[in-house]
Coordinates of C-alpha atoms and ligand atoms in Angstrom, one line a residue:
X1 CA 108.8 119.1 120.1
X2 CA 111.3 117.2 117.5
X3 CA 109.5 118.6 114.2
X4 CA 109.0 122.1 114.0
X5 CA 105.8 123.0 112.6
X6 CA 106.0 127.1 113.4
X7 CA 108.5 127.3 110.6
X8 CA 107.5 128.6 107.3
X9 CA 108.2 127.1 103.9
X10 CA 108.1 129.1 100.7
X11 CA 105.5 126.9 98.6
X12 CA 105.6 129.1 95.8
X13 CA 106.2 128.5 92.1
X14 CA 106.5 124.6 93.3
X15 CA 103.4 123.6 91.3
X16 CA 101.2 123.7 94.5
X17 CA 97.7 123.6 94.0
X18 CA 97.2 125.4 97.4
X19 CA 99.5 128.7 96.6
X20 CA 100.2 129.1 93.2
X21 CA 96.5 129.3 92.1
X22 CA 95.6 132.5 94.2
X23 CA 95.8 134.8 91.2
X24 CA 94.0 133.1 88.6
X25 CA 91.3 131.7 91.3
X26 CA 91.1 134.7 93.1
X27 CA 92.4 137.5 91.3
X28 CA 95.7 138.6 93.1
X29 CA 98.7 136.5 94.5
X30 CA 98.9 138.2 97.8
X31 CA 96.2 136.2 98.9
X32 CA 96.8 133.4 101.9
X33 CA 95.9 130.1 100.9
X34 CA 93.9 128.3 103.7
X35 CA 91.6 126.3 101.4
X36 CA 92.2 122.7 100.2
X37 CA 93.1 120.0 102.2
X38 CA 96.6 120.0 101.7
X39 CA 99.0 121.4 104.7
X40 CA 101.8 123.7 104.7
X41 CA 104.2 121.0 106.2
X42 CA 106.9 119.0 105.2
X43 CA 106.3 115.2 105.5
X44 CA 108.0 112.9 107.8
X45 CA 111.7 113.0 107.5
X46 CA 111.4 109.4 106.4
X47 CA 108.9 109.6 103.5
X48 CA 111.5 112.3 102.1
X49 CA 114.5 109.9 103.1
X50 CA 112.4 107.2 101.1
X51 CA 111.4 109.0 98.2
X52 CA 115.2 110.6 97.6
X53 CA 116.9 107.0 97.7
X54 CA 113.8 105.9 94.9
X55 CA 114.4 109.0 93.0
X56 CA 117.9 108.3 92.8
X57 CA 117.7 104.7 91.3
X58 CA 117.5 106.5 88.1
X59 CA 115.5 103.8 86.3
X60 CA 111.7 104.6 86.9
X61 CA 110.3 101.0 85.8
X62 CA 106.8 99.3 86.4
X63 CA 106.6 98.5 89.4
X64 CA 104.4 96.5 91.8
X65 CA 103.2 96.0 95.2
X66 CA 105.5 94.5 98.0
X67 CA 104.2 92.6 100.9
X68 CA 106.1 95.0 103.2
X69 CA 104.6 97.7 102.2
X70 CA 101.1 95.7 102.7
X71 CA 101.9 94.6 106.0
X72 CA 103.2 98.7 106.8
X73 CA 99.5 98.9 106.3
X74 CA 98.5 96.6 108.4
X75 CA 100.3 97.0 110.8
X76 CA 99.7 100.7 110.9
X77 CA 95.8 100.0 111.4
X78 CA 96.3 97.3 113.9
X79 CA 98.3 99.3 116.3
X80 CA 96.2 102.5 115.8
X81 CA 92.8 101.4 115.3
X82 CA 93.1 98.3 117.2
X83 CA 91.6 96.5 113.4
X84 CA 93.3 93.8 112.2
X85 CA 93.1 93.9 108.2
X86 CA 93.5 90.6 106.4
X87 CA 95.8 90.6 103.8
X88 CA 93.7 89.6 101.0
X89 CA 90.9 92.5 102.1
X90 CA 93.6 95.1 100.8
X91 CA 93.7 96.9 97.2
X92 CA 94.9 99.5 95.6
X93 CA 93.3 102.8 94.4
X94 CA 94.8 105.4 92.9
X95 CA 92.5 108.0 95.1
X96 CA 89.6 108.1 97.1
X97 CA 87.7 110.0 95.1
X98 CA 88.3 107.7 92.5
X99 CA 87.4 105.1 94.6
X100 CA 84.3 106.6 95.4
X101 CA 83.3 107.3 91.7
X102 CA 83.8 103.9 90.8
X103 CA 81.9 102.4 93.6
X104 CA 78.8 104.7 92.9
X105 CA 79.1 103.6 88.9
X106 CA 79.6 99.7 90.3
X107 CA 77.4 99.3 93.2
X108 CA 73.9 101.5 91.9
X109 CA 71.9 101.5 89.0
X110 CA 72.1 104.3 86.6
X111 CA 69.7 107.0 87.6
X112 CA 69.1 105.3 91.2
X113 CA 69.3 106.9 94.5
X114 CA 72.7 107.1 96.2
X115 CA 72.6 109.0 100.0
X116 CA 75.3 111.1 101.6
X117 CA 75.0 113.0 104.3
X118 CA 75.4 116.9 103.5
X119 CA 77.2 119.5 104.3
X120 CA 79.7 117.5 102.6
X121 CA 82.9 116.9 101.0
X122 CA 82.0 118.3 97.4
X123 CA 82.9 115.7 95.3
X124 CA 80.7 113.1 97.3
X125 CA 77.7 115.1 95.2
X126 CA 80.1 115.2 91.6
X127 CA 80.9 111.1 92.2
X128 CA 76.5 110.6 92.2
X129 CA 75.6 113.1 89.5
X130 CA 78.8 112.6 87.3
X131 CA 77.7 109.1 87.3
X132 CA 74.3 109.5 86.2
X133 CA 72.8 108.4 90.1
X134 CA 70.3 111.1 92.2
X135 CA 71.7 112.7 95.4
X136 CA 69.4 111.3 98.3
X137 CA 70.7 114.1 101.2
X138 CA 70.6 112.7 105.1
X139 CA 71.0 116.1 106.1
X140 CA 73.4 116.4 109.2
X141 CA 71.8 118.2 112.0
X142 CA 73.0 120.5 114.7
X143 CA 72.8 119.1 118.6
X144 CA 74.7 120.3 121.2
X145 CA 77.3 122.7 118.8
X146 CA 78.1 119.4 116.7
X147 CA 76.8 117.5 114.0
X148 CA 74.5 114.4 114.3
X149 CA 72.9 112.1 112.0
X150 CA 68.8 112.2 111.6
X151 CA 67.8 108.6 111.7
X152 CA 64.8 109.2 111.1
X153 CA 64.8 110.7 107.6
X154 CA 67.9 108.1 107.1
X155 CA 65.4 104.8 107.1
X156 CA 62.8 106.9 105.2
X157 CA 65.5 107.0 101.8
X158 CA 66.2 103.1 102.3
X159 CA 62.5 102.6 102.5
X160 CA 62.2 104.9 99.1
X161 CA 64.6 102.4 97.9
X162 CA 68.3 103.9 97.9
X163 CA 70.5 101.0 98.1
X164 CA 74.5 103.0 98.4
X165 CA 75.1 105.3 101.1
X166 CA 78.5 107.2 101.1
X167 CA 79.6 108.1 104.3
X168 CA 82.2 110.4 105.3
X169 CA 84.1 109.3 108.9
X170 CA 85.6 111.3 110.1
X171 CA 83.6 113.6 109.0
X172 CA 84.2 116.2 106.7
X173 CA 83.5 119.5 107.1
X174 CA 82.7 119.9 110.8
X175 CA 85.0 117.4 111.8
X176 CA 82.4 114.8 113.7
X177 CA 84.3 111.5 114.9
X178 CA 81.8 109.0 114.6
X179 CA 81.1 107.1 117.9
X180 CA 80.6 103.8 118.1
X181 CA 76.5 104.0 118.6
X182 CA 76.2 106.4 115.7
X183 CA 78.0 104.3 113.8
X184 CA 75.8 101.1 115.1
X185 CA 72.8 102.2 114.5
X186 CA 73.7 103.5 111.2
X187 CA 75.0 100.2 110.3
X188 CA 71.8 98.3 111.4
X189 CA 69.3 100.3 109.1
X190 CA 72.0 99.3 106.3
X191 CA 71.8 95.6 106.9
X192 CA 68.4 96.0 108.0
X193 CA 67.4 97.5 104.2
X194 CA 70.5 96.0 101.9
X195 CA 72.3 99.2 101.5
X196 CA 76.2 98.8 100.9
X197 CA 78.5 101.4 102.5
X198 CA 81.3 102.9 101.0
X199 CA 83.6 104.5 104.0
X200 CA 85.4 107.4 103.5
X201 CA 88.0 107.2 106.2
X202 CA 90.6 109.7 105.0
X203 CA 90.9 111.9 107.8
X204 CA 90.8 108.9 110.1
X205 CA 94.8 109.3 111.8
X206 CA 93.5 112.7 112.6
X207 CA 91.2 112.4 115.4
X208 CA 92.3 115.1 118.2
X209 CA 92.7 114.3 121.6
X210 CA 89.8 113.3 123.3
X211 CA 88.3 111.1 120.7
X212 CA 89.2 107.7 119.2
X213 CA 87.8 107.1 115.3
X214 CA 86.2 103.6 114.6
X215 CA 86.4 101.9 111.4
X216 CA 83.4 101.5 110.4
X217 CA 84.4 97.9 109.0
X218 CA 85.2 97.2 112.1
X219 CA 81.8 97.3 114.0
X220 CA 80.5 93.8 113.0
X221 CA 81.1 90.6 110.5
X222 CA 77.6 91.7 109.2
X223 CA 78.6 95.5 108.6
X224 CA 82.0 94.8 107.5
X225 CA 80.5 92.4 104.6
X226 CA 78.0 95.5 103.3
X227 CA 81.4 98.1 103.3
X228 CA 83.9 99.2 101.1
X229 CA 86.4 100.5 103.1
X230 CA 88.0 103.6 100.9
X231 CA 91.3 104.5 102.7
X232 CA 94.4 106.1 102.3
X233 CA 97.3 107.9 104.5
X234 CA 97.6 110.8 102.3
X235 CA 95.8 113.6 104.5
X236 CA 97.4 112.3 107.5
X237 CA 101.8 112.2 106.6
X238 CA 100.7 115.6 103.9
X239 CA 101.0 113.3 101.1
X240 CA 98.0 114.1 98.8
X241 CA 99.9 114.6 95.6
X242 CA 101.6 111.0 95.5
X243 CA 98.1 109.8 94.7
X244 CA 98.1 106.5 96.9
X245 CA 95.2 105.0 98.9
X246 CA 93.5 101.6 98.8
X247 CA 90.4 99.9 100.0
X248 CA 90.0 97.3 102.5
X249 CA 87.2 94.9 101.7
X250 CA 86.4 91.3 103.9
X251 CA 83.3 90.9 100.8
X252 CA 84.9 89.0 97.9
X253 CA 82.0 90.1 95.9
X254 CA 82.7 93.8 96.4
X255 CA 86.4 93.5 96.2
X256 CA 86.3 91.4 93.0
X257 CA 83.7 93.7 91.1
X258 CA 86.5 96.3 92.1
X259 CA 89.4 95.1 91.4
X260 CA 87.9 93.9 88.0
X261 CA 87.2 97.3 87.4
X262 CA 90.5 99.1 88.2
X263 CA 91.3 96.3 85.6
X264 CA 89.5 97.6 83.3
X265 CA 90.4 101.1 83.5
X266 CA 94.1 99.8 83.9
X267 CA 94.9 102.0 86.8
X268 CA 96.0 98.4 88.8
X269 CA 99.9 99.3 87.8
X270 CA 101.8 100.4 91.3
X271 CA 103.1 103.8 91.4
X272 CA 107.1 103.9 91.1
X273 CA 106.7 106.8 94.0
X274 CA 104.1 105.9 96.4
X275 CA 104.6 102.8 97.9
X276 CA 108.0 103.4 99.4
X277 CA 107.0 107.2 100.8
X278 CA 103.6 105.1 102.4
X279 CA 105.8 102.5 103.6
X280 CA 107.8 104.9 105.3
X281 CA 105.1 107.1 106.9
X282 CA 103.0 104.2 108.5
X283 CA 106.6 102.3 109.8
X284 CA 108.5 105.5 111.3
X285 CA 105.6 108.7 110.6
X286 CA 104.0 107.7 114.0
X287 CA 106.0 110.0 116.5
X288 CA 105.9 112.8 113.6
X289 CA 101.9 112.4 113.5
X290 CA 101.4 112.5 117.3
X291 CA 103.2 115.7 117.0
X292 CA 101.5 117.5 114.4
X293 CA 98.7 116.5 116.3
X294 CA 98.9 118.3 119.3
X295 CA 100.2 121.4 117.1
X296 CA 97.0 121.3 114.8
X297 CA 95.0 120.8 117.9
X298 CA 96.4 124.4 119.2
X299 CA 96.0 125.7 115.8
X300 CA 92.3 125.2 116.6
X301 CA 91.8 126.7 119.9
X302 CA 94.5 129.4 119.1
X303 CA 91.4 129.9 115.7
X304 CA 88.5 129.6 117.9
X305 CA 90.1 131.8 120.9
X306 CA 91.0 134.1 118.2
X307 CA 87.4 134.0 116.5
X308 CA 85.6 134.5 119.9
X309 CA 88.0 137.5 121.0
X310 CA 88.0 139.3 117.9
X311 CA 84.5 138.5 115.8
X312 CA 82.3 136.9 118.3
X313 CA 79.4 137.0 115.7
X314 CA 81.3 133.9 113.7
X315 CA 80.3 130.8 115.2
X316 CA 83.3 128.3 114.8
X317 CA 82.2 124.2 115.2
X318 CA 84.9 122.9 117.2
X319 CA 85.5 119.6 115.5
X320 CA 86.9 116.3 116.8
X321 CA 89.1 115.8 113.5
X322 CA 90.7 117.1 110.6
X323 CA 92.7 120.6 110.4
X324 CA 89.6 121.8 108.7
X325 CA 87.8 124.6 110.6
X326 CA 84.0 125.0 110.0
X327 CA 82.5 128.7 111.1
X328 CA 79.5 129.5 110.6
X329 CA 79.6 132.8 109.5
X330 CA 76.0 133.7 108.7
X331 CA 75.4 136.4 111.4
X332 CA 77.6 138.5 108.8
X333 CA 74.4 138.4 106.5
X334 CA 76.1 137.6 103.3
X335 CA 75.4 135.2 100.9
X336 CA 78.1 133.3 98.7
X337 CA 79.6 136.1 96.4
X338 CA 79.2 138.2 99.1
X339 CA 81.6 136.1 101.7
X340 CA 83.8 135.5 98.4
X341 CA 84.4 139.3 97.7
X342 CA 85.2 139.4 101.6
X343 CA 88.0 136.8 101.6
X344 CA 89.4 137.6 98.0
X345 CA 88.8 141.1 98.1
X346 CA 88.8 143.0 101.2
X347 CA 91.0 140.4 103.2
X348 CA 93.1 138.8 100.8
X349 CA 92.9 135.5 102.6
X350 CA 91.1 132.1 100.8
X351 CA 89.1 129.9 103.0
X352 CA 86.6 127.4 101.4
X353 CA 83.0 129.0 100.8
X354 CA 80.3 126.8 102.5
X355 CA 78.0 126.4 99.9
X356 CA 79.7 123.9 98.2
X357 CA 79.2 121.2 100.7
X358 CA 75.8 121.6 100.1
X359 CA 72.6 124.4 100.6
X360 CA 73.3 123.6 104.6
X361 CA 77.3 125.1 104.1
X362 CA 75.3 128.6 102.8
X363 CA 76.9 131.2 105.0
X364 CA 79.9 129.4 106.6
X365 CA 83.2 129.3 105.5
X366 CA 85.8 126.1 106.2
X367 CA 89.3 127.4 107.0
X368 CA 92.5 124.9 107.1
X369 CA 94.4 125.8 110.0
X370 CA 97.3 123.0 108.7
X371 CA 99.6 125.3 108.8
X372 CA 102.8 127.6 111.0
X373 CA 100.5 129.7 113.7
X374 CA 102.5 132.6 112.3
X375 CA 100.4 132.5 109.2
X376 CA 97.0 131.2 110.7
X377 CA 97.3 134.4 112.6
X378 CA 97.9 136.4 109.9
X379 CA 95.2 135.3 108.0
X380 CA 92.8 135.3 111.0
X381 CA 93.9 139.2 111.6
X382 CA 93.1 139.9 107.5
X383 CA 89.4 138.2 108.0
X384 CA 88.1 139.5 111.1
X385 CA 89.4 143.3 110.3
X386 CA 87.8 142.9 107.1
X387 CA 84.7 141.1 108.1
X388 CA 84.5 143.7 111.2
X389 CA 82.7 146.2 108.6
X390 CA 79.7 143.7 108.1
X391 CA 79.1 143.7 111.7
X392 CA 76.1 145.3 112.8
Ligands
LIG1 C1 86.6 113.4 102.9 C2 87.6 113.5 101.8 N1 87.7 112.5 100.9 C3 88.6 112.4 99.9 C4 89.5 113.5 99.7 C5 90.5 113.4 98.6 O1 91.0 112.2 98.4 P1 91.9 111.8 97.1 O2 92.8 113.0 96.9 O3 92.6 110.5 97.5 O4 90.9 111.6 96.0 C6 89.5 114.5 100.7 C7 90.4 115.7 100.5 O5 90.2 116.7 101.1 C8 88.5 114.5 101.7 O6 88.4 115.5 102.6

């Protein structure tokens, strides 16, 4: 290994969201942080090289979008994901969620349906309500240890008339890589009905071995004129707090109604920061990614081994992508509070509760193993000897 992903940083007192919140979200700083989405690894030597020569121009002007770093995108997703992105398809967002929230308020009526697919990413159900718009739940259901979409109940929303569907790919929690005939058939009661589709593809550079993600864009003409691509390479070079991402749209329709809107809100300005650190990751972070990779893919089975030796009652999905961990935890027989004062409490470890990705998350907790085994260890030792009393 070049990059060496055992090795602990100090995050503290660095205005992390992740570590130096434990006290006033969970009432003492002791507590290991493996909640948000946000790992405990330095970047690609290049996005820091990148950023350090910007920082040091000294003069942090308005600044605007090069076509290198547009075709860094491109050719990132060409020579990934085999999808070759048209130039004029690209825009920027300042987020994804933001990019979601927009499309919900642009592409529904107020007070109309809008259909995700739950458990789910929280603020998939904020972007709908926040917006004035009705959560229409596709519930995920369990086959063979691993999520899968109910068809069935799908086409019966579009025939009530829901006309947006936010999907989550890969997705997110439980860590489902989309194959190509899920996908399909998803994408055929969309056309079939007029739904648009807005793709959240954040996790998409983290499929583990094994398993290739599809853009969802990429399926068809027909499907890629119905989507909103909503994409960004934050999750996968540990970049979340640049605040960078951008969607890819081949409908002129949907990408002007967008862009007019960003407009609007005058968030269209480039970042002084971001464009150079993306830049750097998609042109030199590709060796650095395949790495961190294979570690977060033993992270996982080190997790589950761990689980299956020590609290065999917790039921970890093994997921396909993302660092994200999803165990379902109910044979404990708590409910939310009660798995909360567990973590916080009696184990001093933060994981995410599972309620928040909907009534299906109750009794599971999502655990981000993004980070040195040393302390992914540690954390799992604090849980399971903890959690050990609630065994029966
Ligand atoms: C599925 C999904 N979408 C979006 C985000 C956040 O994106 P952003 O920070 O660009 O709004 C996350 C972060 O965890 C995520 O898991």
């Amino acid at each position: 290994m070049k990059y060496d992903f055992d090795r602990v940083l100090d995050r503290t007192n660095t205005h992390s969201y992740k570590w130096d919140q434990a006290e006033k979200l969970f009432g003492s700083k002791d507590i290991l942080p493996l909640w948000v989405a946000d790992m405990d690894f330095e970047s690609p030597p290049a996005v820091k090289e990148a950023l350090v020569r910007r920082a040091e121009q000294g003069i942090y002007g308005y600044s605007i979008s090069s076509e290198s770093y547009i075709e860094s995108i491109q050719g990132w997703f060409e020579s990934r994901h085999d999808w070759n992105i048209p130039s004029q398809w690209i825009s920027q967002s300042p987020g994804i969620v933001t990019t979601l929230s927009l499309a919900v308020d642009l592409f529904s009526e107020p007070g109309a349906e809008v259909i995700l697919q739950s458990p789910v990413y929280y603020p998939f159900y904020d972007v709908i309500k926040l917006n004035g718009r009705k959560v229409a739940d596709n519930p995920l259901v369990i086959r063979n240890g691993r999520y899968e979409m109910d068809y069935e109940q799908l086409e019966g929303l579009m025939k009530n008339g829901a006309k947006l569907l936010l999907l989550c790919s890969p997705h997110n929690p439980g860590g489902r890589v989309w194959e190509r005939e899920e996908l399909l058939r998803l994408g055929e009661l969309c056309l079939q009905y007029g739904v648009t589709v807005v793709s959240d593809e954040i996790h998409c550079d983290l499929a583990l071995p094994g398993h290739r993600h599809i853009p969802f864009a990429s399926l068809s003409k027909e499907i890629s004129d119905i989507t909103l691509m909503a994409l960004a390479p934050t999750k996968t070079f540990n970049l979340p707090g640049i605040h960078s991402s951008f969607i890819v749209a081949s409908n002129p329709e949907l990408k002007r109604k967008f862009e007019a809107r960003i407009k609007t809100l005058s968030l269209h300005m480039a970042s002084y920061f971001a464009q150079d650190a993306v830049e750097a990751a998609y042109r030199e972070g590709g060796e650095w990614l395949d790495e961190l990779i294979a570690y977060l893919n033993a992270n996982i089975e080190y997790a589950v081994d761990y689980l299956a030796q020590h609290l065999p009652q917790v039921k970890p999905m093994k997921p396909e992508a993302t660092y994200l961990l999803w165990v379902d935890c109910r044979a404990l027989g708590l409910d939310g509070a009660g798995l909360k004062k567990l973590m916080y409490r009696e184990a001093g470890v933060a994981f995410n509760e599972g309620s928040v990705y909907g009534s299906a998350g109750e009794g599971y907790l999502r655990i981000n193993v993004a980070c040195p085994r040393s302390i992914l260890k540690e954390a799992l030792e604090r849980f399971c000897k903890a959690a050990g009393t609630y065994v029966k």
